[in-house]
Coordinates of C-alpha atoms in Angstrom, one line a residue:
X446 CA -0.1 71.5 -22.7
X447 CA -0.9 67.7 -22.7
X448 CA 0.6 65.7 -19.9
X449 CA 3.0 63.1 -21.3
X450 CA 3.4 59.5 -19.9
X451 CA 6.7 59.4 -18.0
X452 CA 7.4 55.8 -19.0
X453 CA 6.8 56.7 -22.7
X454 CA 9.3 59.6 -22.3
X455 CA 11.8 57.2 -20.7
X456 CA 11.4 54.8 -23.6
X457 CA 11.9 57.5 -26.2
X458 CA 15.0 58.8 -24.4
X459 CA 16.5 55.3 -24.2
X460 CA 15.7 54.7 -27.9
X461 CA 17.4 57.9 -28.9
X462 CA 20.4 57.1 -26.8
X463 CA 20.6 53.6 -28.4
X464 CA 20.4 55.1 -31.9
X465 CA 23.2 57.6 -31.1
X466 CA 25.4 55.0 -29.5
X467 CA 25.0 52.4 -32.3
X468 CA 25.5 55.1 -35.0
X469 CA 28.6 56.5 -33.3
X470 CA 30.0 53.0 -32.7
X471 CA 29.6 52.0 -36.4
X472 CA 31.0 55.3 -37.7
X473 CA 34.0 55.3 -35.4
X474 CA 34.7 51.6 -36.0
X475 CA 34.7 52.0 -39.8
X476 CA 37.0 55.1 -39.5
X477 CA 39.2 53.2 -37.0
X478 CA 39.6 50.4 -39.6
X479 CA 40.5 47.4 -37.4
X480 CA 39.1 45.1 -34.7
X481 CA 37.9 46.7 -31.5
X482 CA 39.0 45.8 -28.0
X483 CA 37.4 46.3 -24.6
X484 CA 39.2 49.6 -23.9
X485 CA 37.5 51.4 -26.9
X486 CA 35.3 54.2 -25.4
X487 CA 32.4 54.1 -27.9
X488 CA 32.1 50.4 -27.3
X489 CA 32.0 50.8 -23.6
X490 CA 29.3 53.5 -23.9
X491 CA 27.3 51.1 -26.2
X492 CA 27.3 48.4 -23.5
X493 CA 26.3 50.9 -20.8
X494 CA 23.3 52.1 -23.0
X495 CA 22.3 48.5 -23.7
X496 CA 22.4 47.7 -20.0
X497 CA 20.1 50.7 -19.3
X498 CA 17.7 49.6 -22.0
X499 CA 17.5 46.0 -20.6
X500 CA 17.0 47.4 -17.1
X501 CA 14.1 49.6 -18.0
X502 CA 10.8 48.3 -16.5
X503 CA 12.5 45.3 -14.9
X504 CA 10.5 43.7 -12.1
X505 CA 12.0 43.7 -8.6
X506 CA 12.8 40.2 -7.4
X507 CA 13.2 39.1 -3.8
X508 CA 16.6 37.6 -2.8
X509 CA 17.7 36.0 0.4
X510 CA 18.7 39.2 2.2
X511 CA 17.3 42.1 0.1
X512 CA 15.5 43.1 -3.1
X513 CA 17.4 43.6 -6.4
X514 CA 17.1 44.1 -10.1
X515 CA 19.1 41.9 -12.5
X516 CA 19.0 41.5 -16.3
X517 CA 20.6 38.0 -16.1
X518 CA 17.2 36.3 -15.7
X519 CA 15.8 37.3 -19.1
X520 CA 19.2 36.8 -20.8
X521 CA 19.5 33.3 -19.3
X522 CA 16.1 32.5 -20.8
X523 CA 17.6 32.9 -24.3
X524 CA 19.3 29.5 -24.2
X525 CA 15.9 27.7 -23.9
X526 CA 14.5 29.6 -26.9
X527 CA 17.7 29.6 -29.1
X528 CA 19.8 26.4 -28.9
X529 CA 22.9 28.1 -30.2
X530 CA 23.0 30.3 -27.2
X531 CA 23.7 27.4 -24.8
X532 CA 27.5 27.7 -25.5
X533 CA 27.5 31.4 -24.4
X534 CA 25.5 30.7 -21.2
X535 CA 27.7 27.7 -20.3
X536 CA 30.9 29.7 -20.8
X537 CA 29.6 32.6 -18.8
X538 CA 28.7 30.3 -15.9
X539 CA 32.2 28.8 -16.0
X540 CA 34.0 32.1 -15.7
X541 CA 35.9 32.1 -12.4
X542 CA 35.9 35.9 -11.7
X543 CA 32.2 36.6 -12.0
X544 CA 30.2 36.6 -8.7
X545 CA 27.1 38.7 -9.4
X546 CA 24.3 38.2 -11.9
X547 CA 25.0 41.7 -13.3
X548 CA 28.6 40.7 -14.1
X549 CA 27.3 37.5 -15.9
X550 CA 24.9 39.6 -18.0
X551 CA 27.7 42.0 -19.0
X552 CA 29.9 39.1 -20.1
X553 CA 27.0 37.6 -22.0
X554 CA 26.5 40.9 -24.0
X555 CA 30.2 41.0 -24.9
X556 CA 30.3 37.4 -26.1
X557 CA 27.1 37.9 -28.1
X558 CA 28.7 40.9 -29.8
X559 CA 31.8 38.9 -30.7
X560 CA 29.6 36.2 -32.2
X561 CA 27.6 38.8 -34.2
X562 CA 24.3 37.3 -33.0
X563 CA 23.1 39.8 -30.4
X564 CA 20.2 40.9 -32.6
X565 CA 19.1 37.3 -33.2
X566 CA 19.2 36.4 -29.5
X567 CA 17.2 39.5 -28.5
X568 CA 14.7 39.0 -31.3
X569 CA 13.9 35.5 -30.0
X570 CA 13.5 37.0 -26.6
X571 CA 11.1 39.8 -27.7
X572 CA 8.9 37.5 -29.7
X573 CA 8.0 35.5 -26.4
X574 CA 6.1 38.3 -24.7
X575 CA 4.4 35.9 -22.3
X576 CA 7.8 34.7 -20.9
X577 CA 9.1 38.3 -20.7
X578 CA 6.1 39.3 -18.6
X579 CA 7.6 37.4 -15.7
X580 CA 10.7 39.7 -15.7
X581 CA 9.4 43.0 -17.1
X582 CA 6.5 45.3 -16.4
X583 CA 3.9 46.0 -19.1
X584 CA 5.3 49.4 -19.8
X585 CA 9.0 48.3 -20.1
X586 CA 11.0 49.1 -23.2
X587 CA 11.5 45.4 -24.1
X588 CA 7.7 44.9 -24.0
X589 CA 6.9 47.8 -26.4
X590 CA 7.7 48.7 -30.0
X591 CA 10.9 50.5 -29.0
X592 CA 12.5 47.1 -28.1
X593 CA 11.8 45.9 -31.7
X594 CA 13.4 49.0 -33.1
X595 CA 16.5 48.6 -31.0
X596 CA 16.8 45.0 -32.2
X597 CA 16.6 46.2 -35.8
X598 CA 19.4 48.7 -35.1
X599 CA 21.6 46.0 -33.6
X600 CA 21.6 44.2 -36.9
X601 CA 24.0 46.9 -38.2
X602 CA 26.6 45.9 -35.6
X603 CA 27.4 42.8 -37.6
X604 CA 29.8 44.8 -39.7
X605 CA 32.0 45.4 -36.7
X606 CA 34.7 42.9 -35.6
X607 CA 35.4 42.9 -31.8
X608 CA 38.0 41.0 -29.8
X609 CA 37.1 41.4 -26.1
X610 CA 38.9 39.8 -23.2
X611 CA 36.2 38.8 -20.7
X612 CA 38.1 36.5 -18.4
X613 CA 40.4 39.0 -16.7
X614 CA 38.1 42.0 -16.6
X615 CA 36.2 43.0 -13.5
X616 CA 32.6 43.2 -14.7
X617 CA 31.0 43.0 -11.3
X618 CA 32.1 46.3 -9.9
X619 CA 31.8 48.5 -13.1
X620 CA 29.6 51.6 -12.8
X621 CA 27.2 52.0 -15.7
X622 CA 27.1 55.8 -16.3
X623 CA 26.2 57.3 -19.7
X624 CA 28.7 60.0 -20.9
X625 CA 26.5 62.5 -22.7
X626 CA 29.4 64.7 -23.6
X627 CA 30.2 62.2 -26.4
X628 CA 26.9 62.8 -28.1
X629 CA 26.5 66.6 -27.6
X630 CA 27.3 68.8 -30.6
X631 CA 29.2 72.1 -30.7
X632 CA 27.5 75.5 -30.6
X633 CA 28.4 76.2 -34.2
X634 CA 26.4 73.3 -35.5
X635 CA 23.4 73.8 -33.2
X636 CA 21.1 76.6 -33.9
X637 CA 19.4 78.8 -31.3
X638 CA 16.0 77.0 -31.7
X639 CA 17.5 73.6 -31.1
X640 CA 19.3 74.9 -28.0
X641 CA 16.1 76.3 -26.6
X642 CA 14.4 73.0 -27.3
X643 CA 17.1 71.1 -25.4
X644 CA 16.9 73.6 -22.5
X645 CA 13.2 73.1 -22.3
X646 CA 13.5 69.3 -22.3
X647 CA 16.1 69.6 -19.5
X648 CA 13.8 71.8 -17.5
X649 CA 10.9 69.3 -18.0
X650 CA 13.1 66.5 -16.8
X651 CA 14.1 68.6 -13.7
X652 CA 10.4 69.2 -12.9
X653 CA 9.7 65.5 -13.4
X654 CA 12.5 64.6 -11.0
X655 CA 11.2 67.1 -8.4
X656 CA 7.6 65.6 -8.7
X657 CA 9.0 62.2 -8.3
X658 CA 10.8 63.3 -5.1
X659 CA 7.5 64.6 -3.7
X660 CA 5.7 61.4 -4.4
X661 CA 8.6 59.4 -2.9
X662 CA 8.3 61.5 0.3
X663 CA 4.6 60.9 0.6
X664 CA 5.0 57.2 0.0
X665 CA 7.8 57.0 2.7
X666 CA 5.4 58.6 5.3
X667 CA 2.7 56.1 4.4
X668 CA 5.2 53.3 4.6
X669 CA 6.2 54.4 8.1
X670 CA 2.5 54.3 9.2
X671 CA 2.2 50.8 7.8
X672 CA 5.4 49.7 9.6
X673 CA 3.9 50.8 12.9
X674 CA 0.7 48.9 12.2
X675 CA 2.7 45.8 11.3
X676 CA 4.6 46.0 14.6
X677 CA 1.3 46.1 16.5
X678 CA 0.0 43.1 14.6
X679 CA 3.3 41.2 15.2
X680 CA 3.0 41.8 19.0
X681 CA -0.6 40.5 18.9
X682 CA 0.6 37.4 17.0
X683 CA 3.3 36.8 19.6
X684 CA 0.7 36.9 22.4
X685 CA -1.5 34.5 20.5
X686 CA 1.5 32.2 20.0
X687 CA 2.2 32.1 23.7
X688 CA -1.4 31.2 24.4
X689 CA -1.3 28.4 21.8
X690 CA 2.0 27.1 23.4
X691 CA 0.3 26.9 26.8
X692 CA -2.6 25.0 25.3
X693 CA -0.3 22.6 23.6
X694 CA 1.6 21.9 26.8
X695 CA -1.7 21.1 28.5
X696 CA -2.7 18.8 25.7
X697 CA 0.7 17.1 25.9
X698 CA 0.1 16.4 29.7
X699 CA -3.3 14.9 28.9
X700 CA -1.8 12.8 26.1
X701 CA 0.8 11.4 28.6
X702 CA -2.0 10.4 31.0
X703 CA -3.9 8.8 28.2
X704 CA -0.7 6.9 27.1
X705 CA -0.2 5.5 30.6
X706 CA -3.8 4.4 30.8
X707 CA -3.5 2.8 27.4
X708 CA -0.4 0.9 28.4
X709 CA -2.1 -0.5 31.5
X710 CA -5.1 -1.6 29.4
X711 CA -2.8 -3.2 26.8
X712 CA -0.9 -5.2 29.6
X713 CA -4.2 -6.5 31.0
X714 CA -5.5 -7.5 27.6
X715 CA -2.2 -9.2 26.7
X716 CA -2.3 -11.3 29.9
X717 CA -5.9 -12.3 29.1
X718 CA -5.1 -13.2 25.6
X719 CA -2.1 -15.3 26.6
X720 CA -4.2 -17.3 29.1
X721 CA -6.9 -17.9 26.5
X722 CA -4.3 -19.0 23.9
X723 CA -2.8 -21.5 26.3
X724 CA -6.2 -23.0 27.1
X725 CA -7.2 -23.2 23.5
X726 CA -3.9 -25.0 22.6
X727 CA -4.3 -27.5 25.3
X728 CA -7.9 -28.2 24.2
X729 CA -6.7 -28.6 20.6
X730 CA -4.0 -31.1 21.7
X731 CA -6.5 -33.2 23.7
X732 CA -8.9 -33.2 20.7
X733 CA -6.2 -34.3 18.3
X734 CA -5.2 -37.2 20.6
X735 CA -8.9 -38.3 21.0
X736 CA -9.3 -38.0 17.2
X737 CA -6.2 -40.2 16.6
X738 CA -7.6 -42.8 19.0
X739 CA -10.9 -42.9 17.2
X740 CA -9.2 -43.2 13.8
X741 CA -7.2 -46.1 15.1
X742 CA -10.3 -47.8 16.5
X743 CA -12.1 -47.3 13.3
X744 CA -9.3 -48.8 11.3
X745 CA -9.2 -51.8 13.6
X746 CA -13.0 -52.3 13.3
X747 CA -12.7 -52.2 9.5
X748 CA -9.8 -54.7 9.5
X749 CA -11.9 -57.0 11.8
X750 CA -14.9 -56.6 9.5
X751 CA -12.7 -57.7 6.5
X752 CA -11.4 -60.6 8.4
X753 CA -14.9 -61.6 9.4
X754 CA -16.1 -61.4 5.8
X755 CA -13.1 -63.5 4.7
X756 CA -13.9 -66.1 7.5
X757 CA -17.5 -66.1 6.4
X758 CA -16.6 -66.9 2.8
X759 CA -14.3 -69.6 4.0
X760 CA -17.0 -71.1 6.2
X761 CA -19.5 -71.1 3.3
X762 CA -17.0 -72.9 1.0
X763 CA -16.3 -75.4 3.7
X764 CA -20.0 -76.0 4.3
X765 CA -20.6 -76.6 0.6
X766 CA -17.5 -78.8 0.1
X767 CA -17.1 -80.6 3.5
X768 CA -20.4 -80.7 5.2
X769 CA -19.6 -84.0 6.9
X770 CA -16.5 -82.9 8.7
X771 CA -17.9 -82.4 12.2
X772 CA -14.7 -81.7 14.0
X773 CA -13.7 -78.8 11.7
X774 CA -17.2 -77.4 12.0
X775 CA -17.1 -77.5 15.8
X776 CA -13.7 -75.8 15.8
X777 CA -15.0 -73.1 13.4
X778 CA -18.0 -72.6 15.8
X779 CA -15.7 -72.1 18.7
X780 CA -13.7 -69.6 16.7
X781 CA -16.9 -67.7 15.7
X782 CA -18.0 -67.6 19.3
X783 CA -14.6 -66.2 20.4
X784 CA -14.9 -63.5 17.6
X785 CA -18.4 -62.6 18.8
X786 CA -17.1 -62.1 22.3
X787 CA -14.2 -60.0 21.1
X788 CA -16.6 -57.9 19.0
X789 CA -18.9 -57.3 22.0
X790 CA -15.9 -56.2 24.0
X791 CA -14.9 -53.8 21.2
X792 CA -18.4 -52.4 21.1
X793 CA -18.3 -51.8 24.8
X794 CA -14.9 -49.9 24.4
X795 CA -16.3 -47.8 21.6
X796 CA -19.3 -46.8 23.7
X797 CA -17.0 -45.8 26.6
X798 CA -14.9 -43.7 24.2
X799 CA -18.0 -42.0 22.8
X800 CA -18.9 -41.0 26.4
X801 CA -15.4 -39.6 26.9
X802 CA -15.7 -37.5 23.7
X803 CA -19.1 -36.2 24.8
X804 CA -17.5 -35.1 28.2
X805 CA -14.6 -33.4 26.3
X806 CA -17.1 -31.5 24.1
X807 CA -19.0 -30.3 27.1
X808 CA -15.7 -28.9 28.6
X809 CA -14.8 -27.2 25.2
X810 CA -18.3 -25.6 25.2
X811 CA -17.8 -24.2 28.7
X812 CA -14.4 -22.8 27.8
X813 CA -15.8 -21.2 24.7
X814 CA -18.4 -19.4 26.9
X815 CA -15.6 -18.1 29.1
X816 CA -13.7 -16.8 26.0
X817 CA -16.9 -15.1 24.7
X818 CA -17.2 -13.2 28.1
X819 CA -13.5 -12.1 27.7
X820 CA -14.3 -10.9 24.2
X821 CA -17.2 -8.8 25.5
X822 CA -14.9 -7.1 28.1
X823 CA -12.3 -6.4 25.3
X824 CA -14.9 -4.8 23.1
X825 CA -15.9 -2.5 26.0
X826 CA -12.3 -1.5 26.4
X827 CA -12.0 -0.8 22.7
X828 CA -15.1 1.4 22.7
X829 CA -13.6 3.4 25.6
X830 CA -10.4 3.9 23.7
X831 CA -12.3 5.0 20.6
X832 CA -14.1 7.7 22.7
X833 CA -10.8 9.0 24.0
X834 CA -9.4 9.1 20.5
X835 CA -12.4 11.1 19.3
X836 CA -11.9 13.6 22.1
X837 CA -8.2 14.0 21.1
X838 CA -9.2 14.5 17.5
X839 CA -11.6 17.3 18.5
X840 CA -8.8 19.0 20.4
X841 CA -6.5 18.6 17.4
X842 CA -9.1 20.2 15.1
X843 CA -9.4 23.2 17.4
X844 CA -5.6 23.5 17.3
X845 CA -5.6 23.3 13.5
X846 CA -8.2 26.1 13.3
X847 CA -6.1 28.3 15.5
X848 CA -3.0 27.5 13.5
X849 CA -4.8 28.3 10.3
X850 CA -5.9 31.6 11.6
X851 CA -2.3 32.4 12.7
X852 CA -1.0 31.3 9.2
X853 CA -3.6 33.5 7.5
X854 CA -2.5 36.5 9.6
X855 CA 1.1 35.7 8.8
X856 CA 0.4 35.4 5.0
X857 CA -1.3 38.8 5.1
X858 CA 1.6 40.3 6.9
X859 CA 4.0 38.7 4.4
X860 CA 2.0 40.1 1.5
X861 CA 2.0 43.6 2.9
X862 CA 5.7 43.3 3.7
X863 CA 6.5 42.3 0.1
X864 CA 4.6 45.3 -1.3
X865 CA 6.3 47.6 1.2
X866 CA 9.8 46.3 0.4
X867 CA 9.3 46.6 -3.3
X868 CA 8.4 50.3 -2.9
X869 CA 11.2 50.8 -0.5
X870 CA 13.9 49.4 -2.8
X871 CA 12.6 51.4 -5.8
X872 CA 12.5 54.7 -4.0
X873 CA 14.8 54.8 -1.0
X874 CA 17.8 52.8 0.4
X875 CA 17.5 54.2 3.9
X876 CA 14.5 51.9 4.7
X877 CA 16.2 48.7 3.8
X878 CA 17.7 48.2 7.3
X879 CA 14.3 48.5 8.9
X880 CA 12.9 46.0 6.4
X881 CA 15.7 43.6 7.3
X882 CA 14.8 43.9 10.9
X883 CA 11.2 43.1 10.1
X884 CA 12.3 40.1 8.1
X885 CA 14.2 38.8 11.1
X886 CA 11.1 39.2 13.2
X887 CA 9.1 37.3 10.5
X888 CA 11.7 34.6 10.5
X889 CA 11.4 34.3 14.3
X890 CA 7.6 34.0 13.8
X891 CA 8.1 31.3 11.1
X892 CA 10.4 29.3 13.4
X893 CA 7.8 29.5 16.2
X894 CA 5.2 28.3 13.7
X895 CA 7.5 25.5 12.6
X896 CA 7.9 24.5 16.3
X897 CA 4.1 24.4 16.7
X898 CA 3.8 22.3 13.6
X899 CA 6.4 19.9 14.9
X900 CA 4.4 19.6 18.2
X901 CA 1.3 19.0 16.2
X902 CA 3.1 16.3 14.2
X903 CA 4.2 14.6 17.4
X904 CA 0.6 14.7 18.6
X905 CA -0.6 13.2 15.3
X906 CA 2.1 10.5 15.6
X907 CA 0.9 9.6 19.1
X908 CA -2.7 9.4 17.8
X909 CA -1.6 7.1 15.0
X910 CA 0.2 4.9 17.5
X911 CA -3.0 4.7 19.6
X912 CA -5.0 3.8 16.5
X913 CA -2.5 1.1 15.7
X914 CA -2.9 -0.4 19.2
X915 CA -6.7 -0.3 18.7
X916 CA -6.4 -2.1 15.3
X917 CA -4.0 -4.6 17.0
X918 CA -6.7 -5.3 19.6
X919 CA -9.3 -5.7 16.9
X920 CA -7.1 -8.2 15.0
X921 CA -6.7 -10.2 18.3
X922 CA -10.5 -10.2 18.7
X923 CA -10.8 -11.4 15.1
X924 CA -8.3 -14.2 15.9
X925 CA -10.5 -15.3 18.8
X926 CA -13.6 -15.2 16.5
X927 CA -11.6 -17.4 14.1
X928 CA -10.8 -19.8 16.9
X929 CA -14.5 -20.0 17.7
X930 CA -15.3 -20.8 14.1
X931 CA -12.6 -23.6 14.2
X932 CA -14.2 -24.9 17.4
X933 CA -17.5 -25.0 15.6
X934 CA -15.9 -26.9 12.7
X935 CA -14.4 -29.4 15.2
X936 CA -17.9 -29.9 16.7
X937 CA -19.3 -30.6 13.2
X938 CA -16.5 -33.1 12.6
X939 CA -17.3 -34.7 16.0
X940 CA -20.9 -35.0 14.9
X941 CA -19.7 -36.7 11.7
X942 CA -17.5 -39.1 13.7
X943 CA -20.5 -39.9 15.9
X944 CA -22.6 -40.7 12.8
X945 CA -19.8 -42.9 11.4
X946 CA -19.7 -44.7 14.8
X947 CA -23.4 -45.2 14.7
X948 CA -23.1 -46.6 11.2
X949 CA -20.4 -48.9 12.4
X950 CA -22.6 -50.1 15.3
X951 CA -25.4 -50.8 12.8
X952 CA -23.1 -52.7 10.6
X953 CA -21.9 -54.7 13.6
X954 CA -25.5 -55.4 14.6
X955 CA -26.2 -56.7 11.0
X956 CA -23.1 -58.9 11.2
X957 CA -24.2 -60.3 14.6
X958 CA -27.7 -61.1 13.1
X959 CA -26.0 -62.8 10.1
X960 CA -23.7 -64.7 12.4
X961 CA -26.7 -65.8 14.5
X962 CA -28.4 -67.0 11.3
X963 CA -25.3 -68.9 10.3
X964 CA -25.1 -70.4 13.8
X965 CA -28.7 -71.6 13.4
X966 CA -27.9 -73.2 10.0
X967 CA -24.9 -74.9 11.6
X968 CA -27.2 -76.3 14.3
X969 CA -29.6 -77.6 11.7
X970 CA -26.6 -79.3 10.0
X971 CA -25.6 -80.8 13.3
X972 CA -29.2 -82.2 13.8
X973 CA -29.2 -83.6 10.3
X974 CA -25.9 -85.3 11.0
X975 CA -27.3 -86.8 14.2
X976 CA -30.2 -88.2 12.2
X977 CA -27.8 -89.8 9.7
X978 CA -25.8 -91.5 12.4
X979 CA -28.3 -94.4 12.7
X980 CA -28.3 -95.2 8.9
X981 CA -25.7 -97.4 7.2
X982 CA -24.1 -96.4 3.9
X983 CA -24.1 -99.1 1.2
X984 CA -20.8 -100.3 -0.1
X985 CA -19.7 -99.5 -3.6
X986 CA -19.6 -103.1 -4.6
X987 CA -23.2 -103.7 -3.4
X988 CA -24.6 -100.4 -5.0
X989 CA -24.3 -101.4 -8.7
X990 CA -27.7 -100.2 -10.1
X991 CA -29.9 -97.1 -9.7
X992 CA -33.1 -97.4 -7.7
X993 CA -35.2 -95.5 -10.2
X994 CA -34.0 -96.5 -13.6
X995 CA -32.3 -99.7 -12.5
X996 CA -29.4 -99.1 -14.8
X997 CA -25.8 -99.9 -14.0
X998 CA -23.6 -97.1 -12.7
X999 CA -20.7 -96.0 -14.9
X1000 CA -18.5 -92.9 -15.5
X1001 CA -21.3 -91.1 -17.2
X1002 CA -23.8 -92.2 -14.7
X1003 CA -22.3 -91.2 -11.3
X1004 CA -23.7 -92.2 -7.9
X1005 CA -25.7 -89.8 -5.7
X1006 CA -26.6 -90.8 -2.1
X1007 CA -29.6 -89.3 -0.1
X1008 CA -28.4 -88.5 3.4
X1009 CA -32.0 -88.8 4.8
X1010 CA -33.4 -92.0 3.3
X1011 CA -30.2 -93.7 2.3
X1012 CA -31.2 -94.3 -1.3
X1013 CA -28.7 -94.2 -4.2
X1014 CA -29.5 -92.6 -7.5
X1015 CA -27.7 -91.8 -10.7
X1016 CA -27.1 -88.2 -12.0
X1017 CA -29.7 -88.7 -14.8
X1018 CA -32.5 -89.6 -12.4
X1019 CA -31.7 -86.9 -9.7
X1020 CA -32.6 -83.9 -11.9
X1021 CA -34.4 -81.9 -9.2
X1022 CA -32.1 -78.9 -8.2
X1023 CA -32.7 -76.5 -5.3
X1024 CA -30.8 -73.1 -5.0
X1025 CA -29.3 -72.3 -1.6
X1026 CA -28.1 -68.9 -0.3
X1027 CA -25.0 -70.3 1.2
X1028 CA -23.7 -72.0 -2.1
X1029 CA -23.0 -70.4 -5.4
X1030 CA -24.4 -73.4 -7.4
X1031 CA -27.9 -75.2 -7.0
X1032 CA -27.9 -78.5 -5.1
X1033 CA -29.5 -81.9 -6.3
X1034 CA -32.5 -83.1 -4.2
X1035 CA -33.9 -86.6 -3.5
X1036 CA -37.2 -87.4 -5.4
X1037 CA -38.7 -89.3 -2.5
X1038 CA -37.7 -87.2 0.7
X1039 CA -36.4 -84.0 -1.0
X1040 CA -33.2 -84.2 1.0
X1041 CA -29.8 -83.1 -0.4
X1042 CA -28.0 -85.7 -2.5
X1043 CA -24.2 -86.2 -1.9
X1044 CA -21.9 -87.5 -4.7
X1045 CA -20.0 -90.5 -3.5
X1046 CA -16.3 -91.2 -4.1
X1047 CA -14.7 -94.5 -4.8
X1048 CA -14.3 -95.0 -1.0
X1049 CA -17.0 -95.3 1.6
X1050 CA -16.4 -91.8 2.8
X1051 CA -19.2 -89.5 1.6

């Protein structure tokens, strides 16, 4: 005889039971002739058979305390595939008396039957085989063709009207047992051959159950051996955890020592930085005061230059217009001499201030060298701290490797535990207590691992803090470098101010040379005036005719007197003009002695 697949036999039996229960329910309901309630026996048997069909090949799911099988998972998936099923799922969740997933699934089946859409809902579920594979095994009834056949049979239930009270019924504690006496026929209807076939099927099922029991016993013995090996591995893990804890305690002590050293180094560096900051601020204030003094001196020098230029223009105008006014010229000379003395005094003061600025620059350069030495010391301290952090990182990496090994061992143990627990729940309830104890031990190991991870996190936080302190020191060194750059900029500005002062000194020297030239010109004028003192000017009444053309003077022919030879000419005869740098217009010159001619007024005053 060919050996049959036990799962195929189970599917065929469940399909036959579904056919019998649906057929009997339809026939009894049509003969009953009115709506069915929840106490109707064929209807109760139909729900029991449907529950067994949905449970066939259902995957075992791990809960918080134990393993269980529930059909609520695939039924809850229907509302995502069929939007009209959302109302049923929401009403099932809102029922107050239901506490278990099985009770919710039973209530869902009753509501779907009352809506006459059970076939539609299950057809949408069967079509999505990839989603059903999360809940059912590959050989389950819902994954094979028998599930489609049952869905087709459920379409016939749409002729039945049912009025079921779900709210007050205790669906959680019902026992789903199929009553085969309803479907068995009498001896008169069944022939001898059919009875023999049924007896043979029953015997086959009995043999199948005995073979299953033998297999279960062998698997139980193998599971016991695996449990022993797991206990040994757990003891080894506990020992390794104790060793790891001791290592972590040692690392924590080393970390405390490093922290104390780091705090001392930070205190020293902060004192040094505060001292350097105070010195730099004092130097900046002195430089600002010296710069303000130089700006004020530069403004005063510019103002004096403008005043001197104005005085020079006034003097030139007075020399052109009023050459003969000796007293005013002497007063102007005295004023010029006073101004020259004052300028010499200001030049001496500017030179003294330049010497002071040079001394200040030398002091700033010495302080900068001191700050550079302090920077070198800080860089050495930072390098030491980086070496210590590298050592700590190496120790942390070793700890991480040990933790990863422990986690891998734990994952392997958890995987083996899951396999063992799935087989235990399917085959024997006596081993569930032992598995719960193992789970408690695993929880203890997980808590120990969590504690180790927390210790590791604290160590990482400490390392992060040390890195932050190192970065803070680096920022402070960068600030000192920026101060150095600012000092170099100030030196460049000082050089620019020096160049400006040198330009001002050159301008003052040029002014002094020009003043000396003007002084020489004034002395020449004084000598000319002394030469004219011995000569006598003619009166207007006596000078009536020009010496050259011998024509009479008039308004058109004005008188011009030579200050050297004393001759009088008209403006027509004195055409010789000579340009002078001190006057904007050319001057008329005598034809005989080439001296400057002066226009006479009506009075004797030239």
